[in-house]
């Protein structure tokens, strides 16, 4: 059993190292900025989705089923100014994907196929989010790197 767990752990680490090198053919999405108090972010239920297992991976899955009028967010992580967070995700219906700064500023792109990098404006805590603005649930398939 220990050997199987060790092999699974090694596979997770290797996948985390290899995924950032995968090439994506989608175009960069337009990046927008908003505050959580702005109209487009009001009346949205926020649910934090985080793993109990801490890994050294640099790439994390965004394979979520997001209910209507809900925003799923990862746990917060520290990022330095001028570093980047990359999000590559396909949504079943148009939605938002982006990063949320601890102070409530959201940087995001909209659409069904989102592939973008966010340049970090200031050293702070950030999380990644998928926001469903539809009246039905959506699925997300993709990843983010931090």
C-alpha positions as protocol buffer text, in pm:
chain_id: "A"
residue {
  index: 1
  type: UNK
  ca { x: 0 y: 0 z: 0 }
}
residue {
  index: 2
  type: UNK
  ca { x: 287 y: 240 z: 84 }
}
residue {
  index: 3
  type: UNK
  ca { x: 442 y: 176 z: -257 }
}
residue {
  index: 4
  type: UNK
  ca { x: 113 y: 260 z: -433 }
}
residue {
  index: 5
  type: UNK
  ca { x: 84 y: 584 z: -235 }
}
residue {
  index: 6
  type: UNK
  ca { x: 444 y: 673 z: -315 }
}
residue {
  index: 7
  type: UNK
  ca { x: 389 y: 610 z: -687 }
}
residue {
  index: 8
  type: UNK
  ca { x: 66 y: 815 z: -682 }
}
residue {
  index: 9
  type: UNK
  ca { x: 249 y: 1100 z: -508 }
}
residue {
  index: 10
  type: UNK
  ca { x: 532 y: 1094 z: -760 }
}
residue {
  index: 11
  type: UNK
  ca { x: 279 y: 1099 z: -1047 }
}
residue {
  index: 12
  type: UNK
  ca { x: 105 y: 1403 z: -895 }
}
residue {
  index: 13
  type: UNK
  ca { x: 433 y: 1592 z: -864 }
}
residue {
  index: 14
  type: UNK
  ca { x: 541 y: 1503 z: -1217 }
}
residue {
  index: 15
  type: UNK
  ca { x: 202 y: 1607 z: -1359 }
}
residue {
  index: 16
  type: UNK
  ca { x: 232 y: 1938 z: -1177 }
}
residue {
  index: 17
  type: UNK
  ca { x: 573 y: 1994 z: -1334 }
}
residue {
  index: 18
  type: UNK
  ca { x: 471 y: 1892 z: -1687 }
}
residue {
  index: 19
  type: UNK
  ca { x: 132 y: 2061 z: -1726 }
}
residue {
  index: 20
  type: UNK
  ca { x: 268 y: 2420 z: -1729 }
}
residue {
  index: 21
  type: UNK
  ca { x: 472 y: 2331 z: -2039 }
}
residue {
  index: 22
  type: UNK
  ca { x: 165 y: 2223 z: -2237 }
}
residue {
  index: 23
  type: UNK
  ca { x: 86 y: 2459 z: -2521 }
}
residue {
  index: 24
  type: UNK
  ca { x: -261 y: 2605 z: -2548 }
}
residue {
  index: 25
  type: UNK
  ca { x: -394 y: 2724 z: -2881 }
}
residue {
  index: 26
  type: UNK
  ca { x: -673 y: 2944 z: -2741 }
}
residue {
  index: 27
  type: UNK
  ca { x: -631 y: 3318 z: -2764 }
}
residue {
  index: 28
  type: UNK
  ca { x: -575 y: 3534 z: -2458 }
}
residue {
  index: 29
  type: UNK
  ca { x: -900 y: 3656 z: -2308 }
}
residue {
  index: 30
  type: UNK
  ca { x: -973 y: 4019 z: -2227 }
}
residue {
  index: 31
  type: UNK
  ca { x: -899 y: 4090 z: -1861 }
}
residue {
  index: 32
  type: UNK
  ca { x: -1150 y: 4299 z: -1666 }
}
residue {
  index: 33
  type: UNK
  ca { x: -1127 y: 4449 z: -1317 }
}
residue {
  index: 34
  type: UNK
  ca { x: -1406 y: 4491 z: -1063 }
}
residue {
  index: 35
  type: UNK
  ca { x: -1476 y: 4510 z: -691 }
}
residue {
  index: 36
  type: UNK
  ca { x: -1684 y: 4248 z: -511 }
}
residue {
  index: 37
  type: UNK
  ca { x: -1922 y: 4532 z: -423 }
}
residue {
  index: 38
  type: UNK
  ca { x: -1986 y: 4604 z: -795 }
}
residue {
  index: 39
  type: UNK
  ca { x: -2320 y: 4506 z: -951 }
}
residue {
  index: 40
  type: UNK
  ca { x: -2185 y: 4207 z: -1146 }
}
residue {
  index: 41
  type: UNK
  ca { x: -2054 y: 4044 z: -827 }
}
residue {
  index: 42
  type: UNK
  ca { x: -2350 y: 4113 z: -596 }
}
residue {
  index: 43
  type: UNK
  ca { x: -2602 y: 3842 z: -503 }
}
residue {
  index: 44
  type: UNK
  ca { x: -2359 y: 3563 z: -592 }
}
residue {
  index: 45
  type: UNK
  ca { x: -2309 y: 3283 z: -340 }
}
residue {
  index: 46
  type: UNK
  ca { x: -1937 y: 3220 z: -277 }
}
residue {
  index: 47
  type: UNK
  ca { x: -1813 y: 2871 z: -192 }
}
residue {
  index: 48
  type: UNK
  ca { x: -1449 y: 2799 z: -110 }
}
residue {
  index: 49
  type: UNK
  ca { x: -1317 y: 2483 z: -273 }
}
residue {
  index: 50
  type: UNK
  ca { x: -981 y: 2374 z: -135 }
}
residue {
  index: 51
  type: UNK
  ca { x: -788 y: 2056 z: -91 }
}
residue {
  index: 52
  type: UNK
  ca { x: -693 y: 1920 z: 248 }
}
residue {
  index: 53
  type: UNK
  ca { x: -380 y: 1776 z: 88 }
}
residue {
  index: 54
  type: UNK
  ca { x: -98 y: 2023 z: 39 }
}
residue {
  index: 55
  type: UNK
  ca { x: 129 y: 1946 z: -255 }
}
residue {
  index: 56
  type: UNK
  ca { x: 429 y: 2103 z: -419 }
}
residue {
  index: 57
  type: UNK
  ca { x: 247 y: 2112 z: -750 }
}
residue {
  index: 58
  type: UNK
  ca { x: 243 y: 2431 z: -953 }
}
residue {
  index: 59
  type: UNK
  ca { x: -67 y: 2335 z: -1152 }
}
residue {
  index: 60
  type: UNK
  ca { x: -409 y: 2281 z: -997 }
}
residue {
  index: 61
  type: UNK
  ca { x: -732 y: 2139 z: -1138 }
}
residue {
  index: 62
  type: UNK
  ca { x: -1046 y: 2347 z: -1204 }
}
residue {
  index: 63
  type: UNK
  ca { x: -1280 y: 2053 z: -1273 }
}
residue {
  index: 64
  type: UNK
  ca { x: -1586 y: 2185 z: -1092 }
}
residue {
  index: 65
  type: UNK
  ca { x: -1963 y: 2179 z: -1133 }
}
residue {
  index: 66
  type: UNK
  ca { x: -2065 y: 2531 z: -1029 }
}
residue {
  index: 67
  type: UNK
  ca { x: -2432 y: 2583 z: -933 }
}
residue {
  index: 68
  type: UNK
  ca { x: -2635 y: 2874 z: -1073 }
}
residue {
  index: 69
  type: UNK
  ca { x: -2550 y: 3221 z: -938 }
}
residue {
  index: 70
  type: UNK
  ca { x: -2249 y: 3083 z: -748 }
}
residue {
  index: 71
  type: UNK
  ca { x: -1876 y: 3159 z: -738 }
}
residue {
  index: 72
  type: UNK
  ca { x: -1632 y: 2882 z: -646 }
}
residue {
  index: 73
  type: UNK
  ca { x: -1296 y: 3002 z: -511 }
}
residue {
  index: 74
  type: UNK
  ca { x: -975 y: 2827 z: -418 }
}
residue {
  index: 75
  type: UNK
  ca { x: -798 y: 2892 z: -92 }
}
residue {
  index: 76
  type: UNK
  ca { x: -587 y: 3208 z: -76 }
}
residue {
  index: 77
  type: UNK
  ca { x: -217 y: 3191 z: -162 }
}
residue {
  index: 78
  type: UNK
  ca { x: 62 y: 3450 z: -151 }
}
residue {
  index: 79
  type: UNK
  ca { x: 187 y: 3604 z: -475 }
}
residue {
  index: 80
  type: UNK
  ca { x: 463 y: 3859 z: -533 }
}
residue {
  index: 81
  type: UNK
  ca { x: 423 y: 4172 z: -742 }
}
residue {
  index: 82
  type: UNK
  ca { x: 486 y: 4116 z: -1117 }
}
residue {
  index: 83
  type: UNK
  ca { x: 454 y: 3736 z: -1090 }
}
residue {
  index: 84
  type: UNK
  ca { x: 170 y: 3567 z: -1280 }
}
residue {
  index: 85
  type: UNK
  ca { x: -125 y: 3333 z: -1236 }
}
residue {
  index: 86
  type: UNK
  ca { x: -234 y: 3147 z: -1550 }
}
residue {
  index: 87
  type: UNK
  ca { x: -588 y: 3013 z: -1597 }
}
residue {
  index: 88
  type: UNK
  ca { x: -687 y: 2778 z: -1879 }
}
residue {
  index: 89
  type: UNK
  ca { x: -1047 y: 2658 z: -1855 }
}
residue {
  index: 90
  type: UNK
  ca { x: -1338 y: 2552 z: -2073 }
}
residue {
  index: 91
  type: UNK
  ca { x: -1687 y: 2617 z: -1938 }
}
residue {
  index: 92
  type: UNK
  ca { x: -2006 y: 2445 z: -2051 }
}
residue {
  index: 93
  type: UNK
  ca { x: -2175 y: 2789 z: -2070 }
}
residue {
  index: 94
  type: UNK
  ca { x: -2033 y: 3139 z: -2063 }
}
residue {
  index: 95
  type: UNK
  ca { x: -1904 y: 3243 z: -1722 }
}
residue {
  index: 96
  type: UNK
  ca { x: -1618 y: 3422 z: -1548 }
}
residue {
  index: 97
  type: UNK
  ca { x: -1275 y: 3296 z: -1447 }
}
residue {
  index: 98
  type: UNK
  ca { x: -1015 y: 3502 z: -1270 }
}
residue {
  index: 99
  type: UNK
  ca { x: -825 y: 3590 z: -957 }
}
residue {
  index: 100
  type: UNK
  ca { x: -952 y: 3765 z: -650 }
}
residue {
  index: 101
  type: UNK
  ca { x: -721 y: 3981 z: -440 }
}
residue {
  index: 102
  type: UNK
  ca { x: -770 y: 3968 z: -63 }
}
residue {
  index: 103
  type: UNK
  ca { x: -882 y: 4334 z: -64 }
}
residue {
  index: 104
  type: UNK
  ca { x: -1185 y: 4243 z: -281 }
}
residue {
  index: 105
  type: UNK
  ca { x: -1050 y: 4340 z: -624 }
}
residue {
  index: 106
  type: UNK
  ca { x: -1134 y: 4087 z: -895 }
}
residue {
  index: 107
  type: UNK
  ca { x: -942 y: 4046 z: -1221 }
}
residue {
  index: 108
  type: UNK
  ca { x: -1130 y: 3822 z: -1460 }
}
residue {
  index: 109
  type: UNK
  ca { x: -1217 y: 3717 z: -1814 }
}
residue {
  index: 110
  type: UNK
  ca { x: -1557 y: 3613 z: -1948 }
}
residue {
  index: 111
  type: UNK
  ca { x: -1652 y: 3346 z: -2199 }
}
residue {
  index: 112
  type: UNK
  ca { x: -1673 y: 2971 z: -2252 }
}
residue {
  index: 113
  type: UNK
  ca { x: -1308 y: 2909 z: -2339 }
}
residue {
  index: 114
  type: UNK
  ca { x: -1073 y: 3116 z: -2124 }
}
residue {
  index: 115
  type: UNK
  ca { x: -695 y: 3111 z: -2147 }
}
residue {
  index: 116
  type: UNK
  ca { x: -520 y: 3402 z: -1984 }
}
residue {
  index: 117
  type: UNK
  ca { x: -237 y: 3508 z: -1755 }
}
residue {
  index: 118
  type: UNK
  ca { x: -290 y: 3764 z: -1483 }
}
residue {
  index: 119
  type: UNK
  ca { x: 8 y: 3981 z: -1388 }
}
residue {
  index: 120
  type: UNK
  ca { x: 1 y: 4036 z: -1012 }
}
residue {
  index: 121
  type: UNK
  ca { x: -25 y: 4413 z: -939 }
}
residue {
  index: 122
  type: UNK
  ca { x: 93 y: 4398 z: -575 }
}
residue {
  index: 123
  type: UNK
  ca { x: 231 y: 4146 z: -329 }
}
residue {
  index: 124
  type: UNK
  ca { x: -76 y: 4010 z: -149 }
}
residue {
  index: 125
  type: UNK
  ca { x: -297 y: 3704 z: -101 }
}
residue {
  index: 126
  type: UNK
  ca { x: -498 y: 3588 z: -405 }
}
residue {
  index: 127
  type: UNK
  ca { x: -738 y: 3309 z: -494 }
}
residue {
  index: 128
  type: UNK
  ca { x: -866 y: 3174 z: -825 }
}
residue {
  index: 129
  type: UNK
  ca { x: -1239 y: 3174 z: -899 }
}
residue {
  index: 130
  type: UNK
  ca { x: -1499 y: 3045 z: -1143 }
}
residue {
  index: 131
  type: UNK
  ca { x: -1824 y: 3243 z: -1133 }
}
residue {
  index: 132
  type: UNK
  ca { x: -2148 y: 3115 z: -1280 }
}
residue {
  index: 133
  type: UNK
  ca { x: -2384 y: 3399 z: -1379 }
}
residue {
  index: 134
  type: UNK
  ca { x: -2634 y: 3160 z: -1542 }
}
residue {
  index: 135
  type: UNK
  ca { x: -2962 y: 3029 z: -1405 }
}
residue {
  index: 136
  type: UNK
  ca { x: -2839 y: 2669 z: -1450 }
}
residue {
  index: 137
  type: UNK
  ca { x: -2524 y: 2496 z: -1326 }
}
residue {
  index: 138
  type: UNK
  ca { x: -2209 y: 2492 z: -1542 }
}
residue {
  index: 139
  type: UNK
  ca { x: -1906 y: 2268 z: -1552 }
}
residue {
  index: 140
  type: UNK
  ca { x: -1546 y: 2382 z: -1573 }
}
residue {
  index: 141
  type: UNK
  ca { x: -1260 y: 2173 z: -1708 }
}
residue {
  index: 142
  type: UNK
  ca { x: -910 y: 2311 z: -1690 }
}
residue {
  index: 143
  type: UNK
  ca { x: -633 y: 2420 z: -1459 }
}
residue {
  index: 144
  type: UNK
  ca { x: -448 y: 2716 z: -1310 }
}
residue {
  index: 145
  type: UNK
  ca { x: -82 y: 2768 z: -1229 }
}
residue {
  index: 146
  type: UNK
  ca { x: 49 y: 2989 z: -956 }
}
